[in-house]
mmCIF file with all atom_site columns, C-alpha atoms and ligand atoms in Angstrom:
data_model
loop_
_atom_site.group_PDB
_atom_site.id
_atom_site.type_symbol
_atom_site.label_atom_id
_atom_site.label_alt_id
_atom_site.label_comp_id
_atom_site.label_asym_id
_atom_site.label_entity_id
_atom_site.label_seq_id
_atom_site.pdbx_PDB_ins_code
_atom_site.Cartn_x
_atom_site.Cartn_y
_atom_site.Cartn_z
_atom_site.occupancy
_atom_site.B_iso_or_equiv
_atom_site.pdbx_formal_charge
_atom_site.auth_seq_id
_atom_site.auth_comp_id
_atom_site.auth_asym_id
_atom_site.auth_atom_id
_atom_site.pdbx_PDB_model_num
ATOM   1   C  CA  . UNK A 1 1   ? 91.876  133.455 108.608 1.00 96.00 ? 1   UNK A CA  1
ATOM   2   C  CA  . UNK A 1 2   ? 88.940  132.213 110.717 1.00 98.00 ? 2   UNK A CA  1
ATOM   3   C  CA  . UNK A 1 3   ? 90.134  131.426 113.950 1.00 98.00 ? 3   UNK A CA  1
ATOM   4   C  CA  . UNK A 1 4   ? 88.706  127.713 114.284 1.00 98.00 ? 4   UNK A CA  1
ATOM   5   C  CA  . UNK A 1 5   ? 90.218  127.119 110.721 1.00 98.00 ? 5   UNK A CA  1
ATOM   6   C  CA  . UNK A 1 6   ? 93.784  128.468 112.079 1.00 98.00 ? 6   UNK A CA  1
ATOM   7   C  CA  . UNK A 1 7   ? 93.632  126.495 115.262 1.00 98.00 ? 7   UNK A CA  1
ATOM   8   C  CA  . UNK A 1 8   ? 92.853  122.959 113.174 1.00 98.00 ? 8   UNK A CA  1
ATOM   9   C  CA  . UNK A 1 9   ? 95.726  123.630 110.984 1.00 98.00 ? 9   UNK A CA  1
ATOM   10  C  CA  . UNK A 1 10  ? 97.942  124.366 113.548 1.00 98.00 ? 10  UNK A CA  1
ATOM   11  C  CA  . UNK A 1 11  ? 96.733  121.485 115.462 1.00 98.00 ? 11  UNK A CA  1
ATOM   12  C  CA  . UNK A 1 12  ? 97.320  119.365 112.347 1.00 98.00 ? 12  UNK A CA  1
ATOM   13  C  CA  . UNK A 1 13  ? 100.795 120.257 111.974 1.00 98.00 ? 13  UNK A CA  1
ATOM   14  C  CA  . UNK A 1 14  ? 100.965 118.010 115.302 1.00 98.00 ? 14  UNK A CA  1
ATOM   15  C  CA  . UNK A 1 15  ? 99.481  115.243 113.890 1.00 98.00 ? 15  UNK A CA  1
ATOM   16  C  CA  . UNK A 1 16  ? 101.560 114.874 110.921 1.00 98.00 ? 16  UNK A CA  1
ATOM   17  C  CA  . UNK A 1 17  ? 104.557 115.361 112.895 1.00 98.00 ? 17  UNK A CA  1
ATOM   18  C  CA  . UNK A 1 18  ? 103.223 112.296 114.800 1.00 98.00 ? 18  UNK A CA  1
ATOM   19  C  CA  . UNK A 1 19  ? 102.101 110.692 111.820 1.00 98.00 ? 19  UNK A CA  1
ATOM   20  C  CA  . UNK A 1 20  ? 105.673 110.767 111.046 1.00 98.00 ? 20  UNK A CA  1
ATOM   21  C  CA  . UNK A 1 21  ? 107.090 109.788 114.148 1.00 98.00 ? 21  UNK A CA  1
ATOM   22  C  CA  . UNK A 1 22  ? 104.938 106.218 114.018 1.00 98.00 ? 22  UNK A CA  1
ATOM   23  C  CA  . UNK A 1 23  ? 106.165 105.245 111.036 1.00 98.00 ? 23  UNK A CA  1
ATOM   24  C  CA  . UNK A 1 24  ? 109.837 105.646 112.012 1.00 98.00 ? 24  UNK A CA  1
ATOM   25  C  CA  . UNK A 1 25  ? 108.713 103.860 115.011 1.00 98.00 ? 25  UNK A CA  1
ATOM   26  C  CA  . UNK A 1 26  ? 107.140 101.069 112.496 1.00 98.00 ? 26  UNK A CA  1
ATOM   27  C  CA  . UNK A 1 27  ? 110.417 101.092 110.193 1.00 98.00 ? 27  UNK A CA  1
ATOM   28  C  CA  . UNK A 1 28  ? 112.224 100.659 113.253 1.00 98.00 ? 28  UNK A CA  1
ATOM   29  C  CA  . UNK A 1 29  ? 110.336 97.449  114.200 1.00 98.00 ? 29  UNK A CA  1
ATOM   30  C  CA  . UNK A 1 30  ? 110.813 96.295  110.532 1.00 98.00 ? 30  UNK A CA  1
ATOM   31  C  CA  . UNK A 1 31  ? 114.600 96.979  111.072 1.00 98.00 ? 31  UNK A CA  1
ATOM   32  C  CA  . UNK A 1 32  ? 114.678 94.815  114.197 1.00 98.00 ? 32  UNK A CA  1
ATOM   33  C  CA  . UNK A 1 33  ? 112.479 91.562  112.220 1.00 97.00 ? 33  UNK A CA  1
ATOM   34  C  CA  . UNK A 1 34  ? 115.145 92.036  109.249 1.00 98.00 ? 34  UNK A CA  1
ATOM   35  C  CA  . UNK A 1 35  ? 112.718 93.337  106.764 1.00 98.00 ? 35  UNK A CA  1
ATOM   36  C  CA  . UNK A 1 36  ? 114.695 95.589  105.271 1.00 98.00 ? 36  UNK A CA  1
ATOM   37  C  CA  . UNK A 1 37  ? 112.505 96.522  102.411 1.00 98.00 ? 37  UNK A CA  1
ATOM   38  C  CA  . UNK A 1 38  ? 109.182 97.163  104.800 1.00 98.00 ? 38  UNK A CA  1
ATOM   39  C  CA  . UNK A 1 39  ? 111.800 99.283  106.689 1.00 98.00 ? 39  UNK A CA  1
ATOM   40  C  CA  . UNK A 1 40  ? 112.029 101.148 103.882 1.00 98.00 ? 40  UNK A CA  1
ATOM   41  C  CA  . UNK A 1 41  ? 108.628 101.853 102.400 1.00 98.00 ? 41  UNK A CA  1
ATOM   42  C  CA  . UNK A 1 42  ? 107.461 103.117 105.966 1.00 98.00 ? 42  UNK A CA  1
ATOM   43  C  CA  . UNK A 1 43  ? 110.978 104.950 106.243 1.00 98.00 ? 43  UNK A CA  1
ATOM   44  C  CA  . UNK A 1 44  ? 109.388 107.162 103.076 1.00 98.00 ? 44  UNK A CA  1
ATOM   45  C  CA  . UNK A 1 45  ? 106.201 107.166 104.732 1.00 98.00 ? 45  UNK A CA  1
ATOM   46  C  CA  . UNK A 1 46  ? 107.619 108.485 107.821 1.00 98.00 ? 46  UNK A CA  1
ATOM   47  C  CA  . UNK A 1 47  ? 109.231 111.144 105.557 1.00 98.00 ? 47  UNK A CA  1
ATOM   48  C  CA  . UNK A 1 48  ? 105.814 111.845 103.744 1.00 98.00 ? 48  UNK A CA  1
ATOM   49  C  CA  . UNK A 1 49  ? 104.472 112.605 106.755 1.00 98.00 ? 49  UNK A CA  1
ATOM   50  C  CA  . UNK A 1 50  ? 106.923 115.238 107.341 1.00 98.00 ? 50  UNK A CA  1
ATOM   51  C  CA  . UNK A 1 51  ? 105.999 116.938 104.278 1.00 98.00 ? 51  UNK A CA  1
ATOM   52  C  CA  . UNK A 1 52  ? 102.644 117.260 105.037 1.00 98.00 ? 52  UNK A CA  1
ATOM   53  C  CA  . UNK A 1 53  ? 103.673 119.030 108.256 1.00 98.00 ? 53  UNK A CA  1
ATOM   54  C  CA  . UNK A 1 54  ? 105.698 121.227 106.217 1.00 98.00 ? 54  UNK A CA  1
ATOM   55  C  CA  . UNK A 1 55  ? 103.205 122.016 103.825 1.00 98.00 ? 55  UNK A CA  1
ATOM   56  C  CA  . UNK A 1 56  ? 100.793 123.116 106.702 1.00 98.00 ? 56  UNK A CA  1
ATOM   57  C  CA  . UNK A 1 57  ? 103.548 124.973 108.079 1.00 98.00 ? 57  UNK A CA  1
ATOM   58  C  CA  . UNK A 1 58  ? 103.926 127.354 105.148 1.00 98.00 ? 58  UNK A CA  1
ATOM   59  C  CA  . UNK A 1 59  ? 100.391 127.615 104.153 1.00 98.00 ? 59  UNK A CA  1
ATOM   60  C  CA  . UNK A 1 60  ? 99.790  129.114 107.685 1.00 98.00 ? 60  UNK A CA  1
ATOM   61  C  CA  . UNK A 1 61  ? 102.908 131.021 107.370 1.00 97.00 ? 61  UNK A CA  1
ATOM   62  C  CA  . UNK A 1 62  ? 101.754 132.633 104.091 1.00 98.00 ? 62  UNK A CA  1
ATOM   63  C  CA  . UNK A 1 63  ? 98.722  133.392 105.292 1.00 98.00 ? 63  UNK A CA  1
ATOM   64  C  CA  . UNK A 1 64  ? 99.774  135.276 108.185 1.00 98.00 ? 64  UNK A CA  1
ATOM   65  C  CA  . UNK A 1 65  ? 99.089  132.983 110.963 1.00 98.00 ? 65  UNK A CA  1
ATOM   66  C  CA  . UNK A 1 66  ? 101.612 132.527 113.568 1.00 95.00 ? 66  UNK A CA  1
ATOM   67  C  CA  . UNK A 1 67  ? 102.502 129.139 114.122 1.00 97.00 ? 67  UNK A CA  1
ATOM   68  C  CA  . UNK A 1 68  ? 102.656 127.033 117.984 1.00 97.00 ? 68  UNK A CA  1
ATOM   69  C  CA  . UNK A 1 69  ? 104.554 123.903 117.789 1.00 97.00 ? 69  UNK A CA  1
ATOM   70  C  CA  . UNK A 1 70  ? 103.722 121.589 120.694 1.00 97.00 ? 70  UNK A CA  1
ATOM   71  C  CA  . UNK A 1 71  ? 105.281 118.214 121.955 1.00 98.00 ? 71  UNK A CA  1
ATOM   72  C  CA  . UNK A 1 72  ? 104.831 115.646 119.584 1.00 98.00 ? 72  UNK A CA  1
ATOM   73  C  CA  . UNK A 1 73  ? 103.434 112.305 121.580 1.00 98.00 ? 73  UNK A CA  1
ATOM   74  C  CA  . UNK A 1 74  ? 105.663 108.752 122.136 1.00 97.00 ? 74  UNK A CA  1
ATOM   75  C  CA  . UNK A 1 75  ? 104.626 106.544 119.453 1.00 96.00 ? 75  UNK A CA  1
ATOM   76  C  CA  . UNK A 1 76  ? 102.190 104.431 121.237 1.00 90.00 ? 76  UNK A CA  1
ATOM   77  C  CA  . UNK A 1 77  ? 101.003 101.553 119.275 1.00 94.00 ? 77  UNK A CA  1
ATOM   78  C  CA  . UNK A 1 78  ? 101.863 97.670  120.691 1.00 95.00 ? 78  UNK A CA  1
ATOM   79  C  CA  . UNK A 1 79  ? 103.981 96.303  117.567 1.00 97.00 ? 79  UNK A CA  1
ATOM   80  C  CA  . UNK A 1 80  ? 104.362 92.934  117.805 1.00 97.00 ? 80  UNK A CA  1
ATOM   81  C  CA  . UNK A 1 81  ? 103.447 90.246  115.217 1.00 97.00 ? 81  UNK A CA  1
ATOM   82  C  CA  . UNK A 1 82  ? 104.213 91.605  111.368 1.00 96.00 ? 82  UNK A CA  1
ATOM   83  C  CA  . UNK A 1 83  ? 100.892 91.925  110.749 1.00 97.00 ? 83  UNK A CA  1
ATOM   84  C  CA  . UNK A 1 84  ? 100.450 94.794  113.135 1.00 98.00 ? 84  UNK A CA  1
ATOM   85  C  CA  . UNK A 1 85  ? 101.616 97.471  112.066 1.00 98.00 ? 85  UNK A CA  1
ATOM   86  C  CA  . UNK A 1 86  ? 100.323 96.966  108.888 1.00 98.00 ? 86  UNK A CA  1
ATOM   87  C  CA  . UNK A 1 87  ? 96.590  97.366  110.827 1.00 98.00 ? 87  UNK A CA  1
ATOM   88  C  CA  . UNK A 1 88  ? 98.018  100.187 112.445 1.00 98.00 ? 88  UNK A CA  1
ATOM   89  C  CA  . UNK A 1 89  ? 98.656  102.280 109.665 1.00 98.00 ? 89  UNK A CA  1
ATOM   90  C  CA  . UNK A 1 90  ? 95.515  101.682 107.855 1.00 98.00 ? 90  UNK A CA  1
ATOM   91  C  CA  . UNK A 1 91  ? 93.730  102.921 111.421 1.00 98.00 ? 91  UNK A CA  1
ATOM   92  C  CA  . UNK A 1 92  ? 95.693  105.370 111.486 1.00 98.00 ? 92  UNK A CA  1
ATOM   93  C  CA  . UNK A 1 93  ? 95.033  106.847 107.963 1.00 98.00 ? 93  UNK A CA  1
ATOM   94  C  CA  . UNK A 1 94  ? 91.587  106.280 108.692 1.00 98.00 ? 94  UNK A CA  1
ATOM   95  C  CA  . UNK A 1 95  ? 91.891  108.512 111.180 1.00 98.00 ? 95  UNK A CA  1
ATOM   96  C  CA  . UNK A 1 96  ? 93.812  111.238 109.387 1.00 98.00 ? 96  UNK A CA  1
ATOM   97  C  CA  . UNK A 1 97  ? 91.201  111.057 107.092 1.00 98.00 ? 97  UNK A CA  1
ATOM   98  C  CA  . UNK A 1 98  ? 88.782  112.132 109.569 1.00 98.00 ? 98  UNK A CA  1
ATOM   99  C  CA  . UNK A 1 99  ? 90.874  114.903 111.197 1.00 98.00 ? 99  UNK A CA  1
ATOM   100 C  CA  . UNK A 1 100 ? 91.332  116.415 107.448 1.00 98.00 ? 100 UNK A CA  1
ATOM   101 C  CA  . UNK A 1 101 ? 87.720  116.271 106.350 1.00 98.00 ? 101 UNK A CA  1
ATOM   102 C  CA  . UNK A 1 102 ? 87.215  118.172 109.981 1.00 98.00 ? 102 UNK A CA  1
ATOM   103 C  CA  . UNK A 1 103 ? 89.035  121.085 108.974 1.00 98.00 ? 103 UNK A CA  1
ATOM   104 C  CA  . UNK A 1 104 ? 87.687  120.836 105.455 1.00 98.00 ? 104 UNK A CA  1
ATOM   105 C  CA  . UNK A 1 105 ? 84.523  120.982 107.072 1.00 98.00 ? 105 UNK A CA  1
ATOM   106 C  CA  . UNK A 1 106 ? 85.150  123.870 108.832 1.00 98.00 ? 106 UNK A CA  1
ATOM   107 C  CA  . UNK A 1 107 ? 86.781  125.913 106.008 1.00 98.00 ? 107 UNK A CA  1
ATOM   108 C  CA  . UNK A 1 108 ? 83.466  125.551 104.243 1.00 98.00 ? 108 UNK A CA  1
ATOM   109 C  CA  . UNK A 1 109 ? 81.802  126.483 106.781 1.00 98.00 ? 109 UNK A CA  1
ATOM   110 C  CA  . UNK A 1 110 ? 82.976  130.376 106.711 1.00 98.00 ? 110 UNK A CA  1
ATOM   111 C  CA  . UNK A 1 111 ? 83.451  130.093 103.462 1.00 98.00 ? 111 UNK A CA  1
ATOM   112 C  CA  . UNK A 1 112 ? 87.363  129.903 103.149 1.00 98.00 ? 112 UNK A CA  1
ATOM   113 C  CA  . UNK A 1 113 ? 87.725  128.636 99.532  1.00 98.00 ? 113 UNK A CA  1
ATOM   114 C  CA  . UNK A 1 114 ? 91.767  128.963 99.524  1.00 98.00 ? 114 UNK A CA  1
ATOM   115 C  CA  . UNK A 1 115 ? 91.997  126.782 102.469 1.00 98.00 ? 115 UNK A CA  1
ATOM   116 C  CA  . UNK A 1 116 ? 89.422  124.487 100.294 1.00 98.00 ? 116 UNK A CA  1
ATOM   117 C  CA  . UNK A 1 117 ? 91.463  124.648 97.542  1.00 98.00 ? 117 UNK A CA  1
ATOM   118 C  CA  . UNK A 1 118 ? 94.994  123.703 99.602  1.00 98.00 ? 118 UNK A CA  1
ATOM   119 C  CA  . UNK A 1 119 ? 93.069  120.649 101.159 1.00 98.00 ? 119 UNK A CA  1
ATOM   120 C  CA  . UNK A 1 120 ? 91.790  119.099 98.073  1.00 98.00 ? 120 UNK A CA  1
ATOM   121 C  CA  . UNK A 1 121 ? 95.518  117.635 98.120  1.00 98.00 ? 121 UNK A CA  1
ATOM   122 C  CA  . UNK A 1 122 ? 94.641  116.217 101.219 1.00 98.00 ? 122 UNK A CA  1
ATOM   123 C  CA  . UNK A 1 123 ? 91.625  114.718 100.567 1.00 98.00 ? 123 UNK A CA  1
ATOM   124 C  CA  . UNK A 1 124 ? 93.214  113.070 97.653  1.00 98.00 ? 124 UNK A CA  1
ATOM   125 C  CA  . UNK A 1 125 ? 96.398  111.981 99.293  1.00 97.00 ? 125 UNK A CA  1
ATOM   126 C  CA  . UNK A 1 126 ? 94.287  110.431 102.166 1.00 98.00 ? 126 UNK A CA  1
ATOM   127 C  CA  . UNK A 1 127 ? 92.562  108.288 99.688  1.00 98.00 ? 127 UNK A CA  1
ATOM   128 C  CA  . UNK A 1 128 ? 95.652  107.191 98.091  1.00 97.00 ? 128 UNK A CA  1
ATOM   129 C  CA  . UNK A 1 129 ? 97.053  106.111 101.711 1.00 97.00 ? 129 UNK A CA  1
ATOM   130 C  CA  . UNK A 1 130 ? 94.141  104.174 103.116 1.00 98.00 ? 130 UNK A CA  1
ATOM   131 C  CA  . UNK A 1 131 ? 94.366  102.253 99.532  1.00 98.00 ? 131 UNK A CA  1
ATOM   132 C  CA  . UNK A 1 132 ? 98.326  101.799 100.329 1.00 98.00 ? 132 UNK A CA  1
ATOM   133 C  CA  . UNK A 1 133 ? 97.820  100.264 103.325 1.00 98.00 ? 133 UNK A CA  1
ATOM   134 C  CA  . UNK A 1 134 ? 94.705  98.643  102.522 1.00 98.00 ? 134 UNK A CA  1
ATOM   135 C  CA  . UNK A 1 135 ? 96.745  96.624  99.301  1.00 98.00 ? 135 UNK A CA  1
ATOM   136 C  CA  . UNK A 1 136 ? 99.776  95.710  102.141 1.00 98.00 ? 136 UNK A CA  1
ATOM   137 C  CA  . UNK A 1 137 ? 97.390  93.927  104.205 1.00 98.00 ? 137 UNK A CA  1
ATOM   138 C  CA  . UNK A 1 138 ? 95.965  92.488  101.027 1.00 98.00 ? 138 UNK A CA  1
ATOM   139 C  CA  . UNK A 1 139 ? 99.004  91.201  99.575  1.00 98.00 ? 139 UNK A CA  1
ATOM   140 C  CA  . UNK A 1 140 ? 100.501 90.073  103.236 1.00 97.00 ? 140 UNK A CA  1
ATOM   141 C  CA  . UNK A 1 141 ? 97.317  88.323  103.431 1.00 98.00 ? 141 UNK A CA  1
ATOM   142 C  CA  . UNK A 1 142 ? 98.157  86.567  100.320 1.00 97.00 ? 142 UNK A CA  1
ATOM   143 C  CA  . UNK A 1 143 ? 102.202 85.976  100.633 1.00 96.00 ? 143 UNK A CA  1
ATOM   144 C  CA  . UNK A 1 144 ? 102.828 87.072  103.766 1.00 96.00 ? 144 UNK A CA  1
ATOM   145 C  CA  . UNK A 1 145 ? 102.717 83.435  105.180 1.00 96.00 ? 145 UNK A CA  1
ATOM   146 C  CA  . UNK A 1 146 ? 104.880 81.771  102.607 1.00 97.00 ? 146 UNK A CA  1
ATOM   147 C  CA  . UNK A 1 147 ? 108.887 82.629  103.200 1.00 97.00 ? 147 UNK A CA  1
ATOM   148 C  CA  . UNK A 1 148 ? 109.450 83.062  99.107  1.00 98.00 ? 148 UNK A CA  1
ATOM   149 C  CA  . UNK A 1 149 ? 106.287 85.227  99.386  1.00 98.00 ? 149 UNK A CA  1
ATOM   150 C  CA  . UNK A 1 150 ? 107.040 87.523  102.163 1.00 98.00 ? 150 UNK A CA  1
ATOM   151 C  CA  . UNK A 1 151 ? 111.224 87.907  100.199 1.00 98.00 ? 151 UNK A CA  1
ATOM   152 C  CA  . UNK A 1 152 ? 109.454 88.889  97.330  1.00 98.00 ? 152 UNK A CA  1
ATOM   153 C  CA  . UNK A 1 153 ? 107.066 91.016  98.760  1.00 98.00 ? 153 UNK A CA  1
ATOM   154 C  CA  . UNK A 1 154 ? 110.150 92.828  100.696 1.00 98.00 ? 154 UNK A CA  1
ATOM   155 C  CA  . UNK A 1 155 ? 111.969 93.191  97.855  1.00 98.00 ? 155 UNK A CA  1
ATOM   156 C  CA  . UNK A 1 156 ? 109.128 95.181  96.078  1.00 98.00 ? 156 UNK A CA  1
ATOM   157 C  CA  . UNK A 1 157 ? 108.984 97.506  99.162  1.00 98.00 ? 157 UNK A CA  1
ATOM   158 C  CA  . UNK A 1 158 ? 112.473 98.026  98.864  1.00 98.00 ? 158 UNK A CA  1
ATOM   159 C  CA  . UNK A 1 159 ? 112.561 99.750  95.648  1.00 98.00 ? 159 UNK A CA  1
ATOM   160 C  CA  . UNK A 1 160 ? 109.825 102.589 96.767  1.00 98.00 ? 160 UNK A CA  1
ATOM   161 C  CA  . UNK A 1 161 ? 111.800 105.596 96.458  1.00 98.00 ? 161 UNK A CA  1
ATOM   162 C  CA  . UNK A 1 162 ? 110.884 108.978 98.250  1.00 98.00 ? 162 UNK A CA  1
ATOM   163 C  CA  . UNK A 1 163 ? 109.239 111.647 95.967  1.00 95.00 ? 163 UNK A CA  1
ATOM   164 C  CA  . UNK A 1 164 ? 108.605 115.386 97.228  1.00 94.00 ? 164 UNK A CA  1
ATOM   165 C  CA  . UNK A 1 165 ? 104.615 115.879 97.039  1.00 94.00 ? 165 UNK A CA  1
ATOM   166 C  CA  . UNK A 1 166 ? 103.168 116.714 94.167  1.00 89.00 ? 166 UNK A CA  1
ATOM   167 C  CA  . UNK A 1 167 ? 101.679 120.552 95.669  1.00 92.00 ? 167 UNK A CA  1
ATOM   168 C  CA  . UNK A 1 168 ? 103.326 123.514 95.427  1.00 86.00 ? 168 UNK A CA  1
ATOM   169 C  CA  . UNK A 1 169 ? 102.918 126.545 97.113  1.00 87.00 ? 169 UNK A CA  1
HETATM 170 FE FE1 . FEO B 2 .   ? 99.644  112.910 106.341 1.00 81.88 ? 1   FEO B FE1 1
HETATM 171 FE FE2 . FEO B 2 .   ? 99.258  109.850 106.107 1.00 81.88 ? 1   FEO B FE2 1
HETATM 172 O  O1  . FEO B 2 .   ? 98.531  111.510 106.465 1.00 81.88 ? 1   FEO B O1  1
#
């Protein structure tokens, strides 16, 4: 495998870990505010996040590239009011986004059409978060100031249940 390509990958696997790591921080703060059900929905995040590591992980793996796991940083972000984590994570994802199309970028650029192929996930799944946490600030927007609202709108969060992604390898 091209040796930029590797390196991104590698780097990535970093980044989801992290990815991971600030939404347990988030469903953490939830916990603390009594929002059980926003607990939960970035509790599955968090464990999304993992995945994607994992997924990473192996593709290097069966590819022959030797893997370097490095420190994963202190979730960082200032988490005070309800409303901001919610901006967090849609930053955040933004910025994922970014960091995947970088590698996708680069895969094209030698020509590496399996690593194409695996990342099309990722290009999807990216899409599909930024519109998750684009429709929480929506509806928080919406409900978020009106106690019924905001119990209603924790309830819904509370029934996500934690799938195993959709790609196989
Ligand atoms: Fe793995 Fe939310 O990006």
């Amino acid at each position: 495998m091209d040796k930029t390509v590797s390196t991104l990958l590698n780097e990535q696997i970093n980044k989801e870990f992290y990815s991971a790591y600030l939404y347990l921080d988030i469903a953490n703060f939830f916990e603390a505010k009594g929002l059980n059900g926003f607990a939960n929905w970035y509790e599955i995040q968090a464990r999304e996040e993992s995945d994607h590591a994992m997924l990473m992980y192996r593709y290097l793996q069966n590819n022959g590239e030797k893997v370097t796991l490095e420190a994963i940083a202190k979730p960082d972000k200032t988490l005070v009011e309800i409303m901001d984590p919610l901006h967090v994570g849609l930053e955040h994802e933004r910025y994922v986004t970014s960091l995947i199309h970088a590698i996708y970028a680069a895969a094209k650029n030698v020509d590496d059409f399996r690593t194409i192929q695996f990342l099309d996930w990722f290009v999807k799944e990216q899409g599909e978060e930024e519109k998750n946490a684009q429709d929480l600030i929506t509806k928080m927007e919406l409900y978020g100031s009106d106690p019924r609202g905001l119990y209603l709108l924790n309830s819904e969060l509370a029934a996500r249940v934690y799938s195993a992604p959709s790609l196989v390898l």
